[in-house]
PDB file of C-alpha atoms in Angstrom:
ATOM      1  CA  MET A  24    -138.796 208.840 -77.356  1.00  0.00           C
ATOM      2  CA  LEU A  25    -136.916 211.080 -79.803  1.00  0.00           C
ATOM      3  CA  THR A  26    -138.807 212.880 -82.519  1.00  0.00           C
ATOM      4  CA  TRP A  27    -137.656 212.538 -86.127  1.00  0.00           C
ATOM      5  CA  LYS A  28    -136.191 216.092 -86.099  1.00  0.00           C
ATOM      6  CA  MET A  29    -134.326 215.524 -82.838  1.00  0.00           C
ATOM      7  CA  GLN A  30    -132.865 212.248 -84.131  1.00  0.00           C
ATOM      8  CA  ASN A  31    -131.696 213.941 -87.346  1.00  0.00           C
ATOM      9  CA  LEU A  32    -130.080 216.754 -85.361  1.00  0.00           C
ATOM     10  CA  LEU A  33    -128.300 214.261 -83.116  1.00  0.00           C
ATOM     11  CA  ASP A  34    -127.173 212.329 -86.186  1.00  0.00           C
ATOM     12  CA  LEU A  35    -125.865 215.514 -87.828  1.00  0.00           C
ATOM     13  CA  ARG A  36    -124.116 216.522 -84.608  1.00  0.00           C
ATOM     14  CA  SER A  37    -122.453 213.113 -84.342  1.00  0.00           C
ATOM     15  CA  ARG A  38    -121.233 213.472 -87.933  1.00  0.00           C
ATOM     16  CA  CYS A  39    -120.102 217.088 -87.758  1.00  0.00           C
ATOM     17  CA  GLY A  40    -119.784 217.912 -84.042  1.00  0.00           C
ATOM     18  CA  ARG A  41    -116.073 218.595 -83.642  1.00  0.00           C
ATOM     19  CA  ARG A  42    -115.196 219.084 -87.260  1.00  0.00           C
ATOM     20  CA  THR A  43    -114.164 222.382 -88.737  1.00  0.00           C
ATOM     21  CA  ALA A  44    -116.591 224.264 -90.941  1.00  0.00           C
ATOM     22  CA  ARG A  45    -114.726 222.878 -93.959  1.00  0.00           C
ATOM     23  CA  TRP A  46    -115.290 219.267 -92.909  1.00  0.00           C
ATOM     24  CA  ALA A  47    -118.931 220.006 -92.071  1.00  0.00           C
ATOM     25  CA  ALA A  48    -119.412 221.471 -95.547  1.00  0.00           C
ATOM     26  CA  LEU A  49    -117.783 218.451 -97.157  1.00  0.00           C
ATOM     27  CA  LEU A  50    -119.897 216.093 -95.083  1.00  0.00           C
ATOM     28  CA  THR A  51    -122.991 217.929 -96.223  1.00  0.00           C
ATOM     29  CA  LEU A  52    -121.956 217.057 -99.774  1.00  0.00           C
ATOM     30  CA  GLY A  53    -121.376 213.478 -98.641  1.00  0.00           C
ATOM     31  CA  VAL A  54    -117.733 213.529 -99.689  1.00  0.00           C
ATOM     32  CA  THR A  55    -114.512 213.764 -97.672  1.00  0.00           C
ATOM     33  CA  ALA A  56    -110.873 212.730 -97.911  1.00  0.00           C
ATOM     34  CA  VAL A  57    -107.828 211.812 -95.868  1.00  0.00           C
ATOM     35  CA  ALA A  58    -104.746 213.365 -97.403  1.00  0.00           C
ATOM     36  CA  CYS A  59    -101.732 211.112 -96.843  1.00  0.00           C
ATOM     37  CA  ALA A  60    -100.057 210.116 -99.508  1.00  0.00           C
ATOM     38  CA  GLY A  61     -99.894 200.260-116.105  1.00  0.00           C
ATOM     39  CA  THR A  62    -103.317 199.383-117.399  1.00  0.00           C
ATOM     40  CA  SER A  63    -105.998 198.275-114.982  1.00  0.00           C
ATOM     41  CA  PRO A  64    -106.436 194.497-115.166  1.00  0.00           C
ATOM     42  CA  ALA A  65    -109.866 192.895-115.331  1.00  0.00           C
ATOM     43  CA  THR A  66    -109.337 191.380-111.873  1.00  0.00           C
ATOM     44  CA  PRO A  67    -107.327 192.532-108.868  1.00  0.00           C
ATOM     45  CA  THR A  68    -103.611 191.752-108.867  1.00  0.00           C
ATOM     46  CA  ASP A  69    -102.897 190.262-105.450  1.00  0.00           C
ATOM     47  CA  SER A  70    -104.206 187.128-103.807  1.00  0.00           C
ATOM     48  CA  THR A  71    -105.961 188.396-100.676  1.00  0.00           C
ATOM     49  CA  ASN A  72    -109.692 187.577-100.696  1.00  0.00           C
ATOM     50  CA  THR A  73    -112.085 190.498-100.805  1.00  0.00           C
ATOM     51  CA  ALA A  74    -114.671 191.071 -98.094  1.00  0.00           C
ATOM     52  CA  SER A  75    -118.175 189.715 -98.485  1.00  0.00           C
ATOM     53  CA  SER A  76    -119.917 192.871 -99.752  1.00  0.00           C
ATOM     54  CA  ALA A  77    -117.321 193.038-102.535  1.00  0.00           C
ATOM     55  CA  SER A  78    -118.694 189.780-103.883  1.00  0.00           C
ATOM     56  CA  ALA A  79    -119.928 188.954-107.370  1.00  0.00           C
ATOM     57  CA  ASP A  80    -122.972 191.210-107.109  1.00  0.00           C
ATOM     58  CA  LEU A  81    -120.724 194.268-106.687  1.00  0.00           C
ATOM     59  CA  SER A  82    -117.770 193.147-108.797  1.00  0.00           C
ATOM     60  CA  ALA A  83    -118.902 195.233-111.780  1.00  0.00           C
ATOM     61  CA  GLU A  84    -119.193 198.318-109.555  1.00  0.00           C
ATOM     62  CA  LEU A  85    -115.725 197.755-108.079  1.00  0.00           C
ATOM     63  CA  ALA A  86    -114.275 197.497-111.587  1.00  0.00           C
ATOM     64  CA  PHE A  87    -116.214 200.612-112.635  1.00  0.00           C
ATOM     65  CA  CYS A  88    -114.854 202.512-109.633  1.00  0.00           C
ATOM     66  CA  ALA A  89    -111.240 201.666-110.485  1.00  0.00           C
ATOM     67  CA  ASP A  90    -111.887 202.477-114.143  1.00  0.00           C
ATOM     68  CA  GLU A  91    -113.379 205.864-113.206  1.00  0.00           C
ATOM     69  CA  VAL A  92    -110.368 206.717-111.056  1.00  0.00           C
ATOM     70  CA  ASN A  93    -108.133 205.769-113.989  1.00  0.00           C
ATOM     71  CA  ARG A  94    -110.265 207.772-116.439  1.00  0.00           C
ATOM     72  CA  TYR A  95    -109.725 210.918-114.382  1.00  0.00           C
ATOM     73  CA  ARG A  96    -106.016 210.185-114.043  1.00  0.00           C
ATOM     74  CA  ALA A  97    -105.687 209.683-117.816  1.00  0.00           C
ATOM     75  CA  SER A  98    -107.297 213.080-118.409  1.00  0.00           C
ATOM     76  CA  ILE A  99    -104.164 214.712-116.944  1.00  0.00           C
ATOM     77  CA  GLY A 100    -101.630 212.232-118.305  1.00  0.00           C
ATOM     78  CA  ARG A 101    -101.243 210.186-115.101  1.00  0.00           C
ATOM     79  CA  PRO A 102    -100.664 206.423-115.421  1.00  0.00           C
ATOM     80  CA  ALA A 103    -103.439 203.950-114.697  1.00  0.00           C
ATOM     81  CA  LEU A 104    -103.514 202.233-111.319  1.00  0.00           C
ATOM     82  CA  SER A 105    -103.772 198.461-111.007  1.00  0.00           C
ATOM     83  CA  ARG A 106    -106.584 197.011-108.925  1.00  0.00           C
ATOM     84  CA  SER A 107    -105.517 195.362-105.686  1.00  0.00           C
ATOM     85  CA  ARG A 108    -107.506 192.747-103.799  1.00  0.00           C
ATOM     86  CA  SER A 109    -105.955 193.698-100.479  1.00  0.00           C
ATOM     87  CA  LEU A 110    -106.893 197.341-101.049  1.00  0.00           C
ATOM     88  CA  GLU A 111    -110.400 196.282-102.111  1.00  0.00           C
ATOM     89  CA  ALA A 112    -110.752 194.261 -98.917  1.00  0.00           C
ATOM     90  CA  PHE A 113    -109.534 197.190 -96.825  1.00  0.00           C
ATOM     91  CA  ALA A 114    -111.756 199.682 -98.683  1.00  0.00           C
ATOM     92  CA  THR A 115    -114.779 197.417 -98.218  1.00  0.00           C
ATOM     93  CA  ALA A 116    -114.096 197.163 -94.480  1.00  0.00           C
ATOM     94  CA  ALA A 117    -113.591 200.947 -94.331  1.00  0.00           C
ATOM     95  CA  ALA A 118    -116.856 201.641 -96.169  1.00  0.00           C
ATOM     96  CA  GLU A 119    -118.795 199.464 -93.742  1.00  0.00           C
ATOM     97  CA  PHE A 120    -117.013 200.650 -90.603  1.00  0.00           C
ATOM     98  CA  ASP A 121    -117.288 204.344 -91.483  1.00  0.00           C
ATOM     99  CA  SER A 122    -120.902 203.990 -92.593  1.00  0.00           C
ATOM    100  CA  ARG A 123    -121.873 202.391 -89.290  1.00  0.00           C
ATOM    101  CA  ALA A 124    -119.725 204.760 -87.190  1.00  0.00           C
ATOM    102  CA  ARG A 125    -120.932 207.813 -89.141  1.00  0.00           C
ATOM    103  CA  VAL A 126    -117.362 209.116 -89.095  1.00  0.00           C
ATOM    104  CA  ALA A 127    -115.347 209.701 -92.245  1.00  0.00           C
ATOM    105  CA  HIS A 128    -112.058 207.787 -92.466  1.00  0.00           C
ATOM    106  CA  HIS A 129    -112.481 206.361 -88.987  1.00  0.00           C
ATOM    107  CA  HIS A 130    -111.301 202.878 -89.996  1.00  0.00           C
ATOM    108  CA  PHE A 131    -108.331 204.313 -91.922  1.00  0.00           C
ATOM    109  CA  THR A 132    -107.344 206.467 -88.943  1.00  0.00           C
ATOM    110  CA  LEU A 133    -107.754 203.720 -86.335  1.00  0.00           C
ATOM    111  CA  THR A 134    -105.741 201.185 -88.347  1.00  0.00           C
ATOM    112  CA  GLY A 135    -103.188 203.523 -89.925  1.00  0.00           C
ATOM    113  CA  GLY A 136    -104.322 202.301 -93.323  1.00  0.00           C
ATOM    114  CA  GLY A 137    -104.376 198.691 -92.159  1.00  0.00           C
ATOM    115  CA  GLY A 138    -100.817 198.189 -93.337  1.00  0.00           C
ATOM    116  CA  VAL A 139    -102.008 198.332 -96.952  1.00  0.00           C
ATOM    117  CA  SER A 140    -103.419 201.799 -97.702  1.00  0.00           C
ATOM    118  CA  LEU A 141    -101.468 205.045 -97.944  1.00  0.00           C
ATOM    119  CA  ALA A 142    -104.422 207.294 -98.771  1.00  0.00           C
ATOM    120  CA  GLU A 143    -108.190 207.160 -98.960  1.00  0.00           C
ATOM    121  CA  THR A 144    -111.127 209.027-100.419  1.00  0.00           C
ATOM    122  CA  GLU A 145    -114.724 208.272 -99.530  1.00  0.00           C
ATOM    123  CA  ILE A 146    -118.189 208.948-100.843  1.00  0.00           C
ATOM    124  CA  LEU A 147    -120.291 208.810 -97.722  1.00  0.00           C
ATOM    125  CA  TRP A 148    -123.906 208.091 -96.880  1.00  0.00           C
ATOM    126  CA  TRP A 149    -125.647 208.651-100.229  1.00  0.00           C
ATOM    127  CA  ARG A 150    -129.274 207.626 -99.817  1.00  0.00           C
ATOM    128  CA  GLY A 151    -131.508 206.542-102.661  1.00  0.00           C
ATOM    129  CA  HIS A 152    -128.875 206.325-105.397  1.00  0.00           C
ATOM    130  CA  ALA A 153    -127.633 203.367-107.416  1.00  0.00           C
ATOM    131  CA  VAL A 154    -124.068 202.346-106.547  1.00  0.00           C
ATOM    132  CA  ARG A 155    -122.744 203.176-110.014  1.00  0.00           C
ATOM    133  CA  ASN A 156    -124.267 206.666-109.850  1.00  0.00           C
ATOM    134  CA  VAL A 157    -122.780 207.244-106.405  1.00  0.00           C
ATOM    135  CA  ILE A 158    -119.347 206.327-107.764  1.00  0.00           C
ATOM    136  CA  LYS A 159    -119.742 208.405-110.925  1.00  0.00           C
ATOM    137  CA  ASP A 160    -121.183 211.503-109.249  1.00  0.00           C
ATOM    138  CA  GLY A 161    -119.044 211.284-106.103  1.00  0.00           C
ATOM    139  CA  LEU A 162    -115.757 211.025-107.999  1.00  0.00           C
ATOM    140  CA  ALA A 163    -116.900 213.839-110.317  1.00  0.00           C
ATOM    141  CA  GLN A 164    -117.466 216.090-107.278  1.00  0.00           C
ATOM    142  CA  MET A 165    -114.035 215.239-105.896  1.00  0.00           C
ATOM    143  CA  TRP A 166    -112.297 215.884-109.221  1.00  0.00           C
ATOM    144  CA  LYS A 167    -114.181 219.110-109.896  1.00  0.00           C
ATOM    145  CA  VAL A 168    -112.477 220.855-106.976  1.00  0.00           C
ATOM    146  CA  GLY A 169    -109.213 220.668-108.908  1.00  0.00           C
ATOM    147  CA  PRO A 170    -105.543 220.673-107.912  1.00  0.00           C
ATOM    148  CA  ARG A 171    -106.049 222.659-104.723  1.00  0.00           C
ATOM    149  CA  GLY A 172    -108.357 219.980-103.277  1.00  0.00           C
ATOM    150  CA  ASP A 173    -107.355 217.011-101.130  1.00  0.00           C
ATOM    151  CA  HIS A 174    -109.466 214.587-103.169  1.00  0.00           C
ATOM    152  CA  TYR A 175    -107.918 215.647-106.446  1.00  0.00           C
ATOM    153  CA  GLU A 176    -104.428 215.350-104.970  1.00  0.00           C
ATOM    154  CA  ILE A 177    -105.118 211.797-103.837  1.00  0.00           C
ATOM    155  CA  LEU A 178    -106.863 210.720-107.039  1.00  0.00           C
ATOM    156  CA  SER A 179    -104.002 212.086-109.162  1.00  0.00           C
ATOM    157  CA  GLY A 180    -101.245 211.108-106.719  1.00  0.00           C
ATOM    158  CA  GLU A 181     -98.093 209.024-107.084  1.00  0.00           C
ATOM    159  CA  PHE A 182     -99.712 205.662-106.451  1.00  0.00           C
ATOM    160  CA  ARG A 183     -99.530 202.330-108.286  1.00  0.00           C
ATOM    161  CA  GLU A 184    -102.655 200.572-107.016  1.00  0.00           C
ATOM    162  CA  VAL A 185    -106.257 201.281-106.117  1.00  0.00           C
ATOM    163  CA  GLY A 186    -108.988 199.315-104.396  1.00  0.00           C
ATOM    164  CA  CYS A 187    -112.614 200.324-104.050  1.00  0.00           C
ATOM    165  CA  GLY A 188    -115.083 199.079-101.491  1.00  0.00           C
ATOM    166  CA  VAL A 189    -118.840 199.476-101.264  1.00  0.00           C
ATOM    167  CA  PHE A 190    -121.197 199.138 -98.336  1.00  0.00           C
ATOM    168  CA  ILE A 191    -124.973 199.380 -98.694  1.00  0.00           C
ATOM    169  CA  HIS A 192    -127.226 199.569 -95.667  1.00  0.00           C
ATOM    170  CA  ASP A 193    -130.884 200.513 -95.540  1.00  0.00           C
ATOM    171  CA  GLY A 194    -130.770 202.191 -98.970  1.00  0.00           C
ATOM    172  CA  GLU A 195    -127.654 204.185 -98.138  1.00  0.00           C
ATOM    173  CA  VAL A 196    -124.431 203.757-100.124  1.00  0.00           C
ATOM    174  CA  THR A 197    -120.877 204.406 -98.923  1.00  0.00           C
ATOM    175  CA  VAL A 198    -117.908 203.913-101.254  1.00  0.00           C
ATOM    176  CA  ALA A 199    -114.237 204.025-100.230  1.00  0.00           C
ATOM    177  CA  GLN A 200    -111.252 204.232-102.560  1.00  0.00           C
ATOM    178  CA  ASP A 201    -107.907 203.255-101.075  1.00  0.00           C
ATOM    179  CA  PHE A 202    -104.501 203.831-102.663  1.00  0.00           C
ATOM    180  CA  ARG A 203    -100.886 202.723-102.427  1.00  0.00           C
TER     181      ARG A 203
END
């Protein structure tokens, strides 16, 4: 039987094991990114159904997430991104997959963006925080790094659409933002 400390060390090793010091530092903050590369409507623009955890109980948080991304973009004169249902579905699947796998951007990497996403940022494994606060504080951390940071480059990038996804498990929140 593993002790609590041993389990936490194994968990940390599985999250950070082969990553560079930079990735380990970002994971410690709970934030990482994959660098790839109009007015936001009240509802997503395309017809693909969103995944189950992006249902009515999280719809306000998904809208808030897209609005926050657009608020940061507006602060530097970038155009607003439209919400996309297919990106929301992909981001929701990514949030769940990466939360369970304990690997940042694992779903994005395995699927090559699922044929819908060109770039992704994630707020990973925040325990004990309300979803809206995770979105607000996580995006603020990403933006704070500025133009030399991968997150900032993605958030301010040449995209037209955004989709956010949220996964909550055992009091832990993961949020993905996908772009095209």
